[in-house]
Coordinates of C-alpha atoms in Angstrom, one line a residue:
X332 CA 0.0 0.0 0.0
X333 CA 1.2 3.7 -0.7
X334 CA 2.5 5.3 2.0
X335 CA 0.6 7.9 3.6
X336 CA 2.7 11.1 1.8
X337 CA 2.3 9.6 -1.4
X338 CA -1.6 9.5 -1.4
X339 CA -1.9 12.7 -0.2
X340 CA -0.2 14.0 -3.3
X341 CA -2.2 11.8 -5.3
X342 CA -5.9 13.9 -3.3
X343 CA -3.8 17.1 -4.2
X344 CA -3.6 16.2 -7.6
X345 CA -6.4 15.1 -8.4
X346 CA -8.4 17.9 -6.6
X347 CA -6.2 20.6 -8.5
X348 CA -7.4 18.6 -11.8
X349 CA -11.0 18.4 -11.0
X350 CA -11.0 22.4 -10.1
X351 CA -9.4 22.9 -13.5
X352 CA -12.1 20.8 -15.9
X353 CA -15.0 22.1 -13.7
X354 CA -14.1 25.6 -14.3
X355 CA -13.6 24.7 -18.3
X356 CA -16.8 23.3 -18.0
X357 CA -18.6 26.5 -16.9
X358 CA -16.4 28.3 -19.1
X359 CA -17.8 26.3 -22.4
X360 CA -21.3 26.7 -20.8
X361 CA -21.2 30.0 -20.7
X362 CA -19.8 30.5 -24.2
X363 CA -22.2 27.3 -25.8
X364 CA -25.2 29.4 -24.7
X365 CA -24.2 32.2 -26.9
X366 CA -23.1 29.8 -29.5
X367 CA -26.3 28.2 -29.7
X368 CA -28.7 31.2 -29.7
X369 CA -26.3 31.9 -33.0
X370 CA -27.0 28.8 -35.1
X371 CA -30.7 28.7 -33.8
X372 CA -31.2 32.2 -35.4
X373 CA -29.1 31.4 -38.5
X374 CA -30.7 28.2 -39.7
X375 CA -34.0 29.4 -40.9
X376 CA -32.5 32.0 -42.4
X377 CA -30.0 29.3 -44.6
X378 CA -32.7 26.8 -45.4
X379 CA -34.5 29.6 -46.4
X380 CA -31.8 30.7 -48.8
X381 CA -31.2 27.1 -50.0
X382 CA -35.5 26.3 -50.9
X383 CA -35.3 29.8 -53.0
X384 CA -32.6 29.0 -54.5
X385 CA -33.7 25.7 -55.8
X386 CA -37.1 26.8 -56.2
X387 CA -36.0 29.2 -59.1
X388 CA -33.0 26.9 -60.5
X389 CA -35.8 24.6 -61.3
X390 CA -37.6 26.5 -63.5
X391 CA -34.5 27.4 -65.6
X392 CA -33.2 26.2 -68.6
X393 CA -30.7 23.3 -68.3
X394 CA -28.4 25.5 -70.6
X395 CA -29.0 28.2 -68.2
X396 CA -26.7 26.8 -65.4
X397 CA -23.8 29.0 -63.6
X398 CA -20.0 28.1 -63.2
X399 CA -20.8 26.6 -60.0
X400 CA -23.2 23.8 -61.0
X401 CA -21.1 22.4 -63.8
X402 CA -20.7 18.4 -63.7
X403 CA -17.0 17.3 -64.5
X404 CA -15.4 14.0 -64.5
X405 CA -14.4 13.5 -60.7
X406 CA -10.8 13.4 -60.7
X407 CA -10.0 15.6 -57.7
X408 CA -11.4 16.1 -54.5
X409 CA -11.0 18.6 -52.1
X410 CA -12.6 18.3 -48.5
X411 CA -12.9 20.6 -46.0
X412 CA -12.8 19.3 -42.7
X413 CA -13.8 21.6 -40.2
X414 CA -12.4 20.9 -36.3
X415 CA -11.1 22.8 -33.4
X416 CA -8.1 24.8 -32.4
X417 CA -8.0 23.2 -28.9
X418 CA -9.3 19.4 -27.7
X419 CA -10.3 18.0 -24.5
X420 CA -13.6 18.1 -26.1
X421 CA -14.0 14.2 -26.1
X422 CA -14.6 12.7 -29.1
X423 CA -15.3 16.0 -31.6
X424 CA -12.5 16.1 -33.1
X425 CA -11.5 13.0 -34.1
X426 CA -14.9 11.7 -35.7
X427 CA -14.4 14.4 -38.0
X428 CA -11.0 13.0 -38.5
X429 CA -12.6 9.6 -39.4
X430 CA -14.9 10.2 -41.5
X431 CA -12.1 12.2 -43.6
X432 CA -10.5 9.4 -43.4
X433 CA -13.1 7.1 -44.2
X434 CA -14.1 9.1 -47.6
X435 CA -10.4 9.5 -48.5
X436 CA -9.8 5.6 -48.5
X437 CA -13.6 4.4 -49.5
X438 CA -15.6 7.0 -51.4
X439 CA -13.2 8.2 -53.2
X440 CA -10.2 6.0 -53.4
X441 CA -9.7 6.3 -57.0
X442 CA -9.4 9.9 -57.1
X443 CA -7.0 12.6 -55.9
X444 CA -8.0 14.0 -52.1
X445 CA -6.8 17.2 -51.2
X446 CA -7.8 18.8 -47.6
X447 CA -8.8 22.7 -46.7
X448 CA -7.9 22.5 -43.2
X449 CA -10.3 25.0 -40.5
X450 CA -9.5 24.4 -37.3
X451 CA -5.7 23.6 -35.9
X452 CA -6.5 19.8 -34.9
X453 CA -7.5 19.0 -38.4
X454 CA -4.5 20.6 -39.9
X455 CA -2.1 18.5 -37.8
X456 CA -4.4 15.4 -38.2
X457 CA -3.8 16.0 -42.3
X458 CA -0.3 17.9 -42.5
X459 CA 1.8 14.5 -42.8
X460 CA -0.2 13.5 -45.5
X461 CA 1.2 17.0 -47.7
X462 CA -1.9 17.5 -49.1
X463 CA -2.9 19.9 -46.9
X464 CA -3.7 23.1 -49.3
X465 CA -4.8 25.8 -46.7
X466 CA -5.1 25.9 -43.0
X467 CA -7.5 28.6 -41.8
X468 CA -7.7 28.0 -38.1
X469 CA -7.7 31.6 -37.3
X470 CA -11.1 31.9 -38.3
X471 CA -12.7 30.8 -35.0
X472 CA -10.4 34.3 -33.4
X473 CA -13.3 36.0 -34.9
X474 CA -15.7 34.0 -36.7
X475 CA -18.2 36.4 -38.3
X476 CA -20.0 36.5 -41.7
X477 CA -17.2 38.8 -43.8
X478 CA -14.4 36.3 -42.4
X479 CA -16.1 33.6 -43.4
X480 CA -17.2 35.0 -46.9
X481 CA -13.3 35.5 -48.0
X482 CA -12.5 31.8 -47.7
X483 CA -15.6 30.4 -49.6
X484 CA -14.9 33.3 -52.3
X485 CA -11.3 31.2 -52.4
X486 CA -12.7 27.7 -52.7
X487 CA -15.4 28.9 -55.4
X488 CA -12.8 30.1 -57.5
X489 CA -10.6 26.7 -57.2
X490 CA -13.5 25.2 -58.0
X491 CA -14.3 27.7 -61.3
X492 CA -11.0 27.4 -62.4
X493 CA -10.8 23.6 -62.4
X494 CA -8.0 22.7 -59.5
X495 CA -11.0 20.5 -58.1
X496 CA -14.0 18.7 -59.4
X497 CA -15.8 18.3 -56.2
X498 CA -15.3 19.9 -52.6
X499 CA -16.8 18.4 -49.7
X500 CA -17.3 19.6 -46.2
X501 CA -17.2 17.8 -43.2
X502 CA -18.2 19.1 -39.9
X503 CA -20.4 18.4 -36.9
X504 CA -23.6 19.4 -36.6
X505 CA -25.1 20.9 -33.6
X506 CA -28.1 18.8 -32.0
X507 CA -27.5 19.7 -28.2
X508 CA -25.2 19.4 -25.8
X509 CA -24.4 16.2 -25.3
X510 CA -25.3 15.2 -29.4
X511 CA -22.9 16.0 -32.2
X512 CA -23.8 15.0 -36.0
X513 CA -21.1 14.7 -38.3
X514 CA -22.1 15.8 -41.5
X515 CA -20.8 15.4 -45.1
X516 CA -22.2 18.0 -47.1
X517 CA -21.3 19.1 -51.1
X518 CA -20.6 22.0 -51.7
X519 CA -19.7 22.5 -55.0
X520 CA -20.7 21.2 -57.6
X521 CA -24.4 22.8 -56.5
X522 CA -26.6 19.9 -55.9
X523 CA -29.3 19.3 -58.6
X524 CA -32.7 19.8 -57.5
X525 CA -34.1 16.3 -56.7
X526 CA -37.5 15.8 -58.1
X527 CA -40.2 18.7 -59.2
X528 CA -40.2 21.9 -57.7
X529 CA -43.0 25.0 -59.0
X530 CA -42.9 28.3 -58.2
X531 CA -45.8 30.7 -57.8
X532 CA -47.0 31.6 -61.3
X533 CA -47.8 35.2 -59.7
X534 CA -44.9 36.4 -58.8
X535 CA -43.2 38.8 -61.0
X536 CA -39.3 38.8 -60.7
X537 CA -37.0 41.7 -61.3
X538 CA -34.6 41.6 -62.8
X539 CA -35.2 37.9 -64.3
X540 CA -35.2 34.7 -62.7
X541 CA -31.5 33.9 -64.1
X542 CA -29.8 37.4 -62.8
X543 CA -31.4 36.4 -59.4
X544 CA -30.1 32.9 -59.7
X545 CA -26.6 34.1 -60.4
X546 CA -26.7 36.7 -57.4
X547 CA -28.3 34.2 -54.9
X548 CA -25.5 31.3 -55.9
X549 CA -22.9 32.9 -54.2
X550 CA -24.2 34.2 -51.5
X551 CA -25.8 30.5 -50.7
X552 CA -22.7 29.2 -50.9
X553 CA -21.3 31.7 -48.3
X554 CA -24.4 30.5 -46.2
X555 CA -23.7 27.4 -46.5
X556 CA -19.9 27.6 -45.0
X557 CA -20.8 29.7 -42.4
X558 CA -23.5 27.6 -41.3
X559 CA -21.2 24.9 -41.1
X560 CA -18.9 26.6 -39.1
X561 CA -21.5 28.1 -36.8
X562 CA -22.9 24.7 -36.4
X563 CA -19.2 23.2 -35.7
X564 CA -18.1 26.0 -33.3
X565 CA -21.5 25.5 -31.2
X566 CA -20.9 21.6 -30.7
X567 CA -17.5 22.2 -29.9
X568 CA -18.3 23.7 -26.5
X569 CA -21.7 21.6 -26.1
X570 CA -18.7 18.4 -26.8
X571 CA -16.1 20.2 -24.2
X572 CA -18.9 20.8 -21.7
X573 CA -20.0 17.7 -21.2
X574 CA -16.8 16.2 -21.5
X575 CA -15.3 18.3 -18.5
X576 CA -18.8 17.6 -16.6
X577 CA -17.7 13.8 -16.9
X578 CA -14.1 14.2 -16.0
X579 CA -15.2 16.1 -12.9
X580 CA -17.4 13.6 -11.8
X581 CA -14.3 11.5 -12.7
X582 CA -12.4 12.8 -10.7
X583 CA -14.5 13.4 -8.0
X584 CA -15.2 10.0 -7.6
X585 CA -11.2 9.0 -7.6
X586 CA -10.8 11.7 -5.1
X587 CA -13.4 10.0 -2.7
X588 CA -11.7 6.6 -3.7
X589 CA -8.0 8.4 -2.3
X590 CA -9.7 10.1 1.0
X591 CA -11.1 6.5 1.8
X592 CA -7.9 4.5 1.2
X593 CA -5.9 7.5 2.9
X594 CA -8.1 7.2 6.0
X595 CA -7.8 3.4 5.9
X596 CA -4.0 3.8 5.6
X597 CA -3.7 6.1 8.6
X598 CA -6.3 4.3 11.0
X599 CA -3.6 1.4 9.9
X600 CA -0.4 3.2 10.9
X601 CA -2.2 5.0 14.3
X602 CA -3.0 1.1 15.1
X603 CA 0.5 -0.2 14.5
X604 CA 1.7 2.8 16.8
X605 CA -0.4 1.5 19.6
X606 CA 0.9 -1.6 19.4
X607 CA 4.4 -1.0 19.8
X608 CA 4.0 1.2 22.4
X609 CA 2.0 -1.1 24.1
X610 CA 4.3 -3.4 22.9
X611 CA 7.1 -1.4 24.7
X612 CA 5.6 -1.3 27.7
X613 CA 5.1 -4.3 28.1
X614 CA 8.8 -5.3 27.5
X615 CA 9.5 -2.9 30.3
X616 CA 7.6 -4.3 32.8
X617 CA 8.6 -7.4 32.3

């Protein structure tokens, strides 16, 4: 059994550590909240967007199609994979490092994967691998619409002037605190409409339903990213919340598993004291 000095360390220890993931807890609680009242606000707003958008591509010519909708022969693939600067946020970052993984070496194994690195845990994940075109993990230092904006202007235009065929993104989607959904979304080539889709017959557009088209592509496509990132930045501190709550109740529980063995360890050593001065005594009297 440890001797007494050495489990009192061990109580210090593991009391400094459970003060330090129960304050990060109430630190990503504090800053989830405002997270989440964020993406609430922002996803009507985006699947708005996105059923306009598709609602007015529809009734378009085929020949009518923009830049960003043209079908190529998929030969390269870039996916942006979307994780955080900082972990201790349980599992979050590295599902998203899986299921780059997975698409890399299953769906599409024949062609050539490049990665667009946001966030500094996907950028060391992927930088071995030297395909690694950007890392933009500065983005989350102030993650706002403009920001955002500047780097899906950059992968529109690698996409227009055919470096890639297709670019994915992968991130997690925000259910609630304790629920994370990664998510594989395209996001260029647009995706074709699926099916038949009107649009009131009374509405009058100016200018036409193509210049409208053209002006709403981009700025969908901005959406889109920023949603993505919103989504990802609130279930990174729902993911580190509840992954601090369970290492303080971790640690709480080893530190009540130390007190009691401490306790046993002393009554132990108070017991073997008695004895040998009991012990003594009794060799002097005799």
């Amino acid at each position: 059994m440890a001797n007494l000095k050495e489990i009192r360390n061990r109580i210090s220890s593991v009391s400094s550590t459970m003060q330090i993931t129960s304050a990060m807890k109430m630190v990503s609680a504090a800053k989830l909240k405002k997270a989440q009242d964020a993406i609430t606000a922002m996803r009507p707003y985006a699947d708005k967007l996105t059923e306009l958008l598709q609602s007015l591509s529809a009734t378009l010519d085929a020949d009518s199609g923009s830049a960003y909708s043209e079908q190529r022969e998929l030969k390269k693939v870039l996916i942006v994979a979307i994780t955080s600067n900082r972990g201790l946020a349980g599992a979050f970052n590295s599902n998203i490092i899986k299921e780059v993984n997975r698409l890399t070496s299953e769906t599409y194994a024949n062609q050539e994967v490049s990665y667009f690195a946001i966030g500094k845990k996907a950028n060391d994940a992927f930088k071995k691998t030297n395909n690694v075109i950007a890392n933009k993990s500065e983005i989350f230092d102030n993650l706002n619409f403009e920001n955002v904006a500047e780097i899906a202007e950059g992968l529109m235009e690698k996409f227009v002037a055919g470096e890639f065929d297709k670019i994915e993104i992968v991130y997690n989607k925000f259910k609630n605190a304790a629920t994370q959904i990664v998510m594989t979304e395209q996001f260029l080539p647009i995706v074709p409409v699926k099916g038949e889709v009107t649009v009131n017959a009374d509405y009058i557009f100016e200018p036409s339903k193509l210049e409208i088209v053209e002006e709403l592509i981009p700025k969908s496509l901005k959406t889109q990213l920023y949603k993505g990132l919103r989504d990802s930045f609130a279930s990174e501190h729902g993911a580190r919340m509840t992954a601090m709550h369970k290492a303080t109740d971790n640690a709480t529980e080893l530190r009540d598993q130390l007190k009691l063995t401490y306790n046993k360890a002393r009554q132990a050593a108070i017991t073997n004291e008695i004895l040998e001065i009991v012990g003594g005594a009794e060799a002097l009297n005799n």
